[in-house]
XYZ file of C-alpha atoms in Angstrom:
188
model
C -0.030 -0.353 -0.122
C 2.211 1.950 0.825
C 4.440 2.012 -2.345
C 1.936 2.739 -4.178
C 1.196 5.540 -2.110
C 4.459 7.174 -2.576
C 4.648 6.937 -6.782
C 3.436 10.520 -6.556
C 3.613 11.811 -3.405
C 7.010 12.201 -1.087
C 6.376 8.889 0.890
C 9.244 6.463 1.507
C 9.052 3.311 3.117
C 12.243 2.226 4.630
C 12.395 -1.627 6.917
C 14.931 -1.093 9.698
C 16.114 -3.905 11.768
C 18.204 -3.317 15.370
C 21.593 -4.250 13.145
C 20.509 -3.521 9.817
C 20.064 -7.676 8.941
C 17.473 -9.800 7.757
C 14.552 -10.278 9.799
C 12.622 -13.533 9.334
C 8.793 -13.050 10.640
C 6.613 -15.518 11.432
C 5.659 -17.655 8.666
C 9.956 -18.427 7.553
C 9.463 -15.586 4.989
C 12.687 -13.265 5.380
C 12.788 -9.500 4.903
C 15.982 -8.150 4.056
C 16.521 -4.459 6.327
C 16.996 -1.546 5.404
C 19.600 -0.076 7.988
C 19.184 -0.658 11.173
C 18.626 1.431 15.039
C 21.547 3.584 14.498
C 21.470 4.181 10.777
C 17.997 5.612 11.481
C 17.571 8.332 14.153
C 13.783 9.631 13.095
C 11.078 8.337 11.317
C 8.155 10.109 10.675
C 6.198 7.294 9.965
C 6.612 4.044 12.717
C 4.403 0.857 11.719
C 5.279 -2.137 14.294
C 4.367 -5.626 13.221
C 3.855 -8.544 15.399
C 5.426 -11.506 15.629
C 5.829 -15.167 17.657
C 4.387 -14.683 21.302
C 8.175 -16.380 22.089
C 9.531 -13.046 20.072
C 8.327 -10.383 21.853
C 8.166 -12.153 25.452
C 11.965 -11.932 24.242
C 12.044 -8.252 23.238
C 9.160 -7.333 26.201
C 10.620 -8.901 29.691
C 12.953 -6.275 29.557
C 11.479 -3.079 29.815
C 14.966 -1.335 28.032
C 15.833 -3.465 25.439
C 17.214 -2.152 22.690
C 14.255 -2.747 21.259
C 11.872 -0.760 23.131
C 13.881 2.008 23.520
C 14.614 2.119 19.612
C 10.424 2.762 19.553
C 11.157 5.228 22.377
C 12.960 7.090 20.477
C 10.932 7.112 17.796
C 8.529 8.071 18.759
C 8.886 11.140 20.666
C 9.560 12.881 16.729
C 7.255 10.860 14.969
C 4.295 11.929 13.301
C 2.532 8.909 13.317
C 3.036 5.982 15.584
C 1.186 2.297 14.119
C 1.101 -1.045 14.726
C -0.029 -4.191 13.043
C -1.288 -7.119 15.000
C 1.056 -8.096 17.773
C 2.912 -5.287 17.398
C 0.434 -2.977 20.187
C 2.014 -5.282 23.043
C 5.701 -3.878 21.422
C 3.713 -0.036 22.210
C 2.295 -0.899 24.895
C 5.238 -2.559 26.804
C 7.187 0.918 25.518
C 4.464 2.560 27.263
C 3.751 4.472 23.786
C 0.120 3.081 23.822
C -0.462 5.047 27.815
C -3.779 7.038 27.214
C -4.719 5.778 24.002
C -7.562 3.586 22.776
C -5.345 0.332 20.598
C -6.694 -3.003 18.926
C -4.671 -6.212 18.345
C -5.091 -8.998 16.988
C -7.913 -10.997 18.698
C -5.627 -13.777 20.180
C -3.976 -11.228 22.153
C -6.323 -8.786 23.316
C -5.959 -9.929 26.818
C -2.772 -9.461 26.508
C -2.597 -5.961 25.824
C -5.931 -6.040 28.868
C -2.857 -6.202 31.131
C -1.624 -2.641 30.634
C -4.324 -1.177 32.722
C -3.383 3.328 30.607
C -4.563 1.599 27.425
C -8.409 1.567 26.854
C -7.865 -2.144 25.086
C -10.740 -2.623 22.045
C -12.541 -5.559 23.181
C -14.948 -5.713 19.790
C -11.968 -5.993 17.454
C -11.930 -2.888 15.356
C -9.960 -3.682 12.172
C -8.033 -0.308 13.655
C -8.881 2.635 14.972
C -7.365 5.857 15.606
C -6.508 7.198 18.612
C -4.788 10.457 19.120
C -1.679 10.329 16.502
C -1.701 6.069 17.357
C -3.178 3.714 14.999
C -3.254 0.266 15.195
C -4.121 -2.727 13.982
C -6.141 -6.157 14.794
C -4.796 -9.078 11.773
C -2.493 -8.922 9.207
C -5.700 -8.472 6.576
C -6.384 -5.387 9.003
C -2.461 -3.712 8.610
C -4.599 -3.691 4.895
C -7.399 -1.757 6.257
C -5.244 0.205 8.488
C -2.520 1.482 5.308
C -5.272 2.698 4.265
C -6.405 4.947 6.750
C -3.129 6.272 6.998
C -3.059 7.240 3.666
C -6.216 9.003 4.218
C -4.754 10.927 6.591
C -1.331 11.729 4.855
C -2.388 12.394 1.565
C -6.377 12.486 1.876
C -8.965 9.679 0.255
C -8.397 10.288 -3.327
C -4.713 8.891 -3.288
C -6.034 6.423 -0.349
C -9.139 4.998 -3.589
C -5.732 5.410 -6.556
C -3.504 3.132 -4.183
C -6.852 1.219 -3.478
C -7.305 0.869 -7.689
C -3.897 -0.157 -7.738
C -3.808 -2.757 -4.912
C -7.409 -3.825 -6.593
C -8.362 -3.969 -2.969
C -12.147 -5.022 -3.007
C -12.341 -7.550 -0.793
C -14.475 -9.733 -0.663
C -13.559 -13.088 1.081
C -14.933 -16.384 -0.680
C -15.841 -17.598 3.768
C -17.592 -15.159 6.122
C -17.080 -16.812 9.434
C -16.585 -15.125 12.722
C -13.845 -14.149 14.817
C -13.374 -16.750 17.810
C -13.859 -16.282 22.313
C -10.271 -14.482 22.740
C -7.905 -16.604 24.850
C -5.569 -15.473 27.656
C -2.702 -14.511 27.556
C 0.097 -16.859 26.024
C 3.158 -13.858 25.879
C 4.909 -14.050 28.818
C 7.431 -11.225 30.019
């Protein structure tokens, strides 16, 4: 979504990791980072993804971990601080959702509720805007959330152009229901 918005707007996406090395997603897809934390001391927009619960727990155990410290550093000057899926837990642990409404993937709502200073959505909204915070639910919610951020940055016409370019007009072949929220499985 951001690539298409950036074709005619001032928007460049950069994938950052602690050491500038590649990052492997929960399903094994490897992403080549373009920069390290040290090489990227500021960002206008922070977009934090989720990940494997064990990896999230390892980051969250130390409230002063390099990852959480970097989130705090970037958030100070960022216009938008965003997360998708369990990325909200990382923002929450960094204290960056205090005083805000937020959502996350349905299976991690109970984890997010452990942070008392956050108004946690329990109705499974696909995304929530709260001040300059934008949080989204699961993976597909991230597409809606990305379009919302594009609207906030560049207006509805640009978002509609991106929607058409990506042919994002979802009509899922099934229409299930979100299951009951399980207890938190992330340990920190």
